[in-house]
Amino acid sequence: VQLQASGGGSVQDGGSLRLSCAASGRFLNRYAMGWFRQAPGKEREFVAGISRSGGSTDYADSVKGRFTMAGDNAKTMVYLQMHSLKPEDTAVYYCAANNAAFYGIFYREKDYDYWGQGTLVTVSS
Protein backbone atom coordinates (compact mmCIF):
# COMPACT_ATOMS: atom_id res chain seq x y z
CA VAL A 1 0.00 0.00 0.00
CA GLN A 2 1.22 3.52 -0.78
CA LEU A 3 0.56 6.20 1.81
CA GLN A 4 0.39 9.92 1.17
CA ALA A 5 0.54 12.32 4.10
CA SER A 6 -0.58 15.91 3.72
CA GLY A 7 -1.85 18.89 5.67
CA GLY A 8 1.33 20.17 7.25
CA GLY A 9 2.13 23.84 7.40
CA SER A 10 3.18 26.73 9.60
CA VAL A 11 1.04 27.90 12.50
CA GLN A 12 1.37 30.05 15.59
CA ASP A 13 1.64 28.69 19.09
CA GLY A 14 -1.86 27.56 20.09
CA GLY A 15 -3.01 27.00 16.54
CA SER A 16 -4.54 23.95 14.90
CA LEU A 17 -3.84 21.76 11.90
CA ARG A 18 -5.34 18.58 10.49
CA LEU A 19 -3.06 16.04 8.87
CA SER A 20 -4.41 13.51 6.40
CA CYS A 21 -3.07 10.17 5.28
CA ALA A 22 -4.47 8.62 2.13
CA ALA A 23 -3.93 5.05 0.98
CA SER A 24 -3.77 4.23 -2.69
CA GLY A 25 -5.80 1.26 -3.71
CA ARG A 26 -6.43 -0.12 -0.26
CA PHE A 27 -9.05 0.04 2.41
CA LEU A 28 -7.42 1.08 5.63
CA ASN A 29 -9.60 -1.10 7.82
CA ARG A 30 -7.19 -3.88 6.87
CA TYR A 31 -4.42 -2.03 8.69
CA ALA A 32 -3.55 -0.65 12.06
CA MET A 33 -2.34 2.89 11.48
CA GLY A 34 0.02 5.19 13.26
CA TRP A 35 1.38 8.71 13.20
CA PHE A 36 5.00 9.36 14.09
CA ARG A 37 7.06 12.51 14.07
CA GLN A 38 10.70 13.44 13.86
CA ALA A 39 11.96 16.76 15.11
CA PRO A 40 15.31 18.17 13.95
CA GLY A 41 18.15 16.35 15.63
CA LYS A 42 15.86 13.86 17.34
CA GLU A 43 14.74 10.31 16.74
CA ARG A 44 11.37 9.54 15.24
CA GLU A 45 8.73 9.04 17.91
CA PHE A 46 5.24 7.62 18.20
CA VAL A 47 2.47 10.20 18.27
CA ALA A 48 -0.83 8.34 17.82
CA GLY A 49 -2.18 4.98 16.76
CA ILE A 50 -5.50 3.47 15.76
CA SER A 51 -6.49 -0.18 15.62
CA ARG A 52 -7.65 -1.97 12.46
CA SER A 53 -11.26 -1.68 13.49
CA GLY A 54 -10.89 1.97 14.35
CA GLY A 55 -12.34 1.21 17.74
CA SER A 56 -9.19 1.92 19.74
CA THR A 57 -6.82 4.86 19.71
CA ASP A 58 -3.88 5.81 21.85
CA TYR A 59 -1.57 8.77 22.06
CA ALA A 60 1.84 9.78 23.31
CA ASP A 61 1.60 11.52 26.66
CA SER A 62 2.94 14.71 25.11
CA VAL A 63 -0.08 15.06 22.82
CA LYS A 64 -2.92 13.55 24.85
CA GLY A 65 -5.86 15.88 25.09
CA ARG A 66 -4.63 17.95 22.14
CA PHE A 67 -4.44 15.49 19.21
CA THR A 68 -7.13 13.18 17.90
CA MET A 69 -6.66 10.38 15.39
CA ALA A 70 -9.59 9.04 13.39
CA GLY A 71 -10.48 7.34 10.15
CA ASP A 72 -13.17 8.22 7.65
CA ASN A 73 -16.24 6.09 6.95
CA ALA A 74 -14.95 5.14 3.52
CA LYS A 75 -11.90 3.60 5.19
CA THR A 76 -9.47 5.23 2.81
CA MET A 77 -8.16 8.08 4.97
CA VAL A 78 -6.91 8.61 8.47
CA TYR A 79 -6.56 11.98 10.08
CA LEU A 80 -4.63 13.58 12.90
CA GLN A 81 -6.43 16.61 14.24
CA MET A 82 -4.01 18.75 16.21
CA HIS A 83 -5.11 21.53 18.54
CA SER A 84 -3.22 23.78 20.96
CA LEU A 85 -0.03 23.29 19.01
CA LYS A 86 3.23 24.13 20.71
CA PRO A 87 6.67 24.93 19.29
CA GLU A 88 7.85 21.55 20.54
CA ASP A 89 5.36 19.91 18.16
CA THR A 90 7.47 21.14 15.26
CA ALA A 91 8.52 18.07 13.28
CA VAL A 92 8.04 16.08 10.13
CA TYR A 93 4.97 13.91 10.65
CA TYR A 94 4.70 10.46 9.08
CA CYS A 95 1.79 8.10 8.76
CA ALA A 96 2.38 4.37 8.78
CA ALA A 97 0.42 1.16 8.30
CA ASN A 98 0.72 -2.29 9.84
CA ASN A 99 -0.92 -5.27 8.13
CA ALA A 100 -0.50 -7.89 10.86
CA ALA A 101 -3.56 -9.84 11.96
CA PHE A 102 -3.70 -8.16 15.35
CA TYR A 103 -6.50 -5.96 16.57
CA GLY A 104 -4.44 -3.64 18.67
CA ILE A 105 -2.26 -0.56 18.43
CA PHE A 106 1.40 -0.58 17.50
CA TYR A 107 3.86 1.77 19.14
CA ARG A 108 7.21 0.90 17.58
CA GLU A 109 8.53 1.99 14.21
CA LYS A 110 9.64 -1.52 13.38
CA ASP A 111 6.09 -2.83 13.73
CA TYR A 112 4.94 -0.82 10.71
CA ASP A 113 5.20 -2.15 7.19
CA TYR A 114 4.39 0.92 5.10
CA TRP A 115 5.28 4.58 5.50
CA GLY A 116 4.19 7.82 3.91
CA GLN A 117 6.66 10.48 2.84
CA GLY A 118 6.13 12.88 5.74
CA THR A 119 4.63 16.34 6.05
CA LEU A 120 6.28 19.22 7.87
CA VAL A 121 4.56 20.96 10.77
CA THR A 122 6.15 24.15 12.05
CA VAL A 123 4.82 25.89 15.15
CA SER A 124 6.22 29.30 15.94
CA SER A 125 6.06 31.11 19.26
C-alpha positions as a Markdown table, in Angstrom:
| # | Residue | x | y | z |
|---|---|---|---|---|
| 1 | Val | 0.0 | 0.0 | 0.0 |
| 2 | Gln | 1.2 | 3.5 | -0.8 |
| 3 | Leu | 0.6 | 6.2 | 1.8 |
| 4 | Gln | 0.4 | 9.9 | 1.2 |
| 5 | Ala | 0.5 | 12.3 | 4.1 |
| 6 | Ser | -0.6 | 15.9 | 3.7 |
| 7 | Gly | -1.9 | 18.9 | 5.7 |
| 8 | Gly | 1.3 | 20.2 | 7.2 |
| 9 | Gly | 2.1 | 23.8 | 7.4 |
| 10 | Ser | 3.2 | 26.7 | 9.6 |
| 11 | Val | 1.0 | 27.9 | 12.5 |
| 12 | Gln | 1.4 | 30.1 | 15.6 |
| 13 | Asp | 1.6 | 28.7 | 19.1 |
| 14 | Gly | -1.9 | 27.6 | 20.1 |
| 15 | Gly | -3.0 | 27.0 | 16.5 |
| 16 | Ser | -4.5 | 23.9 | 14.9 |
| 17 | Leu | -3.8 | 21.8 | 11.9 |
| 18 | Arg | -5.3 | 18.6 | 10.5 |
| 19 | Leu | -3.1 | 16.0 | 8.9 |
| 20 | Ser | -4.4 | 13.5 | 6.4 |
| 21 | Cys | -3.1 | 10.2 | 5.3 |
| 22 | Ala | -4.5 | 8.6 | 2.1 |
| 23 | Ala | -3.9 | 5.0 | 1.0 |
| 24 | Ser | -3.8 | 4.2 | -2.7 |
| 25 | Gly | -5.8 | 1.3 | -3.7 |
| 26 | Arg | -6.4 | -0.1 | -0.3 |
| 27 | Phe | -9.1 | 0.0 | 2.4 |
| 28 | Leu | -7.4 | 1.1 | 5.6 |
| 29 | Asn | -9.6 | -1.1 | 7.8 |
| 30 | Arg | -7.2 | -3.9 | 6.9 |
| 31 | Tyr | -4.4 | -2.0 | 8.7 |
| 32 | Ala | -3.6 | -0.6 | 12.1 |
| 33 | Met | -2.3 | 2.9 | 11.5 |
| 34 | Gly | 0.0 | 5.2 | 13.3 |
| 35 | Trp | 1.4 | 8.7 | 13.2 |
| 36 | Phe | 5.0 | 9.4 | 14.1 |
| 37 | Arg | 7.1 | 12.5 | 14.1 |
| 38 | Gln | 10.7 | 13.4 | 13.9 |
| 39 | Ala | 12.0 | 16.8 | 15.1 |
| 40 | Pro | 15.3 | 18.2 | 13.9 |
| 41 | Gly | 18.1 | 16.4 | 15.6 |
| 42 | Lys | 15.9 | 13.9 | 17.3 |
| 43 | Glu | 14.7 | 10.3 | 16.7 |
| 44 | Arg | 11.4 | 9.5 | 15.2 |
| 45 | Glu | 8.7 | 9.0 | 17.9 |
| 46 | Phe | 5.2 | 7.6 | 18.2 |
| 47 | Val | 2.5 | 10.2 | 18.3 |
| 48 | Ala | -0.8 | 8.3 | 17.8 |
| 49 | Gly | -2.2 | 5.0 | 16.8 |
| 50 | Ile | -5.5 | 3.5 | 15.8 |
| 51 | Ser | -6.5 | -0.2 | 15.6 |
| 52 | Arg | -7.6 | -2.0 | 12.5 |
| 53 | Ser | -11.3 | -1.7 | 13.5 |
| 54 | Gly | -10.9 | 2.0 | 14.4 |
| 55 | Gly | -12.3 | 1.2 | 17.7 |
| 56 | Ser | -9.2 | 1.9 | 19.7 |
| 57 | Thr | -6.8 | 4.9 | 19.7 |
| 58 | Asp | -3.9 | 5.8 | 21.9 |
| 59 | Tyr | -1.6 | 8.8 | 22.1 |
| 60 | Ala | 1.8 | 9.8 | 23.3 |
| 61 | Asp | 1.6 | 11.5 | 26.7 |
| 62 | Ser | 2.9 | 14.7 | 25.1 |
| 63 | Val | -0.1 | 15.1 | 22.8 |
| 64 | Lys | -2.9 | 13.5 | 24.9 |
| 65 | Gly | -5.9 | 15.9 | 25.1 |
| 66 | Arg | -4.6 | 18.0 | 22.1 |
| 67 | Phe | -4.4 | 15.5 | 19.2 |
| 68 | Thr | -7.1 | 13.2 | 17.9 |
| 69 | Met | -6.7 | 10.4 | 15.4 |
| 70 | Ala | -9.6 | 9.0 | 13.4 |
| 71 | Gly | -10.5 | 7.3 | 10.1 |
| 72 | Asp | -13.2 | 8.2 | 7.6 |
| 73 | Asn | -16.2 | 6.1 | 6.9 |
| 74 | Ala | -14.9 | 5.1 | 3.5 |
| 75 | Lys | -11.9 | 3.6 | 5.2 |
| 76 | Thr | -9.5 | 5.2 | 2.8 |
| 77 | Met | -8.2 | 8.1 | 5.0 |
| 78 | Val | -6.9 | 8.6 | 8.5 |
| 79 | Tyr | -6.6 | 12.0 | 10.1 |
| 80 | Leu | -4.6 | 13.6 | 12.9 |
| 81 | Gln | -6.4 | 16.6 | 14.2 |
| 82 | Met | -4.0 | 18.8 | 16.2 |
| 83 | His | -5.1 | 21.5 | 18.5 |
| 84 | Ser | -3.2 | 23.8 | 21.0 |
| 85 | Leu | 0.0 | 23.3 | 19.0 |
| 86 | Lys | 3.2 | 24.1 | 20.7 |
| 87 | Pro | 6.7 | 24.9 | 19.3 |
| 88 | Glu | 7.8 | 21.5 | 20.5 |
| 89 | Asp | 5.4 | 19.9 | 18.2 |
| 90 | Thr | 7.5 | 21.1 | 15.3 |
| 91 | Ala | 8.5 | 18.1 | 13.3 |
| 92 | Val | 8.0 | 16.1 | 10.1 |
| 93 | Tyr | 5.0 | 13.9 | 10.7 |
| 94 | Tyr | 4.7 | 10.5 | 9.1 |
| 95 | Cys | 1.8 | 8.1 | 8.8 |
| 96 | Ala | 2.4 | 4.4 | 8.8 |
| 97 | Ala | 0.4 | 1.2 | 8.3 |
| 98 | Asn | 0.7 | -2.3 | 9.8 |
| 99 | Asn | -0.9 | -5.3 | 8.1 |
| 100 | Ala | -0.5 | -7.9 | 10.9 |
| 101 | Ala | -3.6 | -9.8 | 12.0 |
| 102 | Phe | -3.7 | -8.2 | 15.3 |
| 103 | Tyr | -6.5 | -6.0 | 16.6 |
| 104 | Gly | -4.4 | -3.6 | 18.7 |
| 105 | Ile | -2.3 | -0.6 | 18.4 |
| 106 | Phe | 1.4 | -0.6 | 17.5 |
| 107 | Tyr | 3.9 | 1.8 | 19.1 |
| 108 | Arg | 7.2 | 0.9 | 17.6 |
| 109 | Glu | 8.5 | 2.0 | 14.2 |
| 110 | Lys | 9.6 | -1.5 | 13.4 |
| 111 | Asp | 6.1 | -2.8 | 13.7 |
| 112 | Tyr | 4.9 | -0.8 | 10.7 |
| 113 | Asp | 5.2 | -2.2 | 7.2 |
| 114 | Tyr | 4.4 | 0.9 | 5.1 |
| 115 | Trp | 5.3 | 4.6 | 5.5 |
| 116 | Gly | 4.2 | 7.8 | 3.9 |
| 117 | Gln | 6.7 | 10.5 | 2.8 |
| 118 | Gly | 6.1 | 12.9 | 5.7 |
| 119 | Thr | 4.6 | 16.3 | 6.0 |
| 120 | Leu | 6.3 | 19.2 | 7.9 |
| 121 | Val | 4.6 | 21.0 | 10.8 |
| 122 | Thr | 6.2 | 24.2 | 12.1 |
| 123 | Val | 4.8 | 25.9 | 15.1 |
| 124 | Ser | 6.2 | 29.3 | 15.9 |
| 125 | Ser | 6.1 | 31.1 | 19.3 |
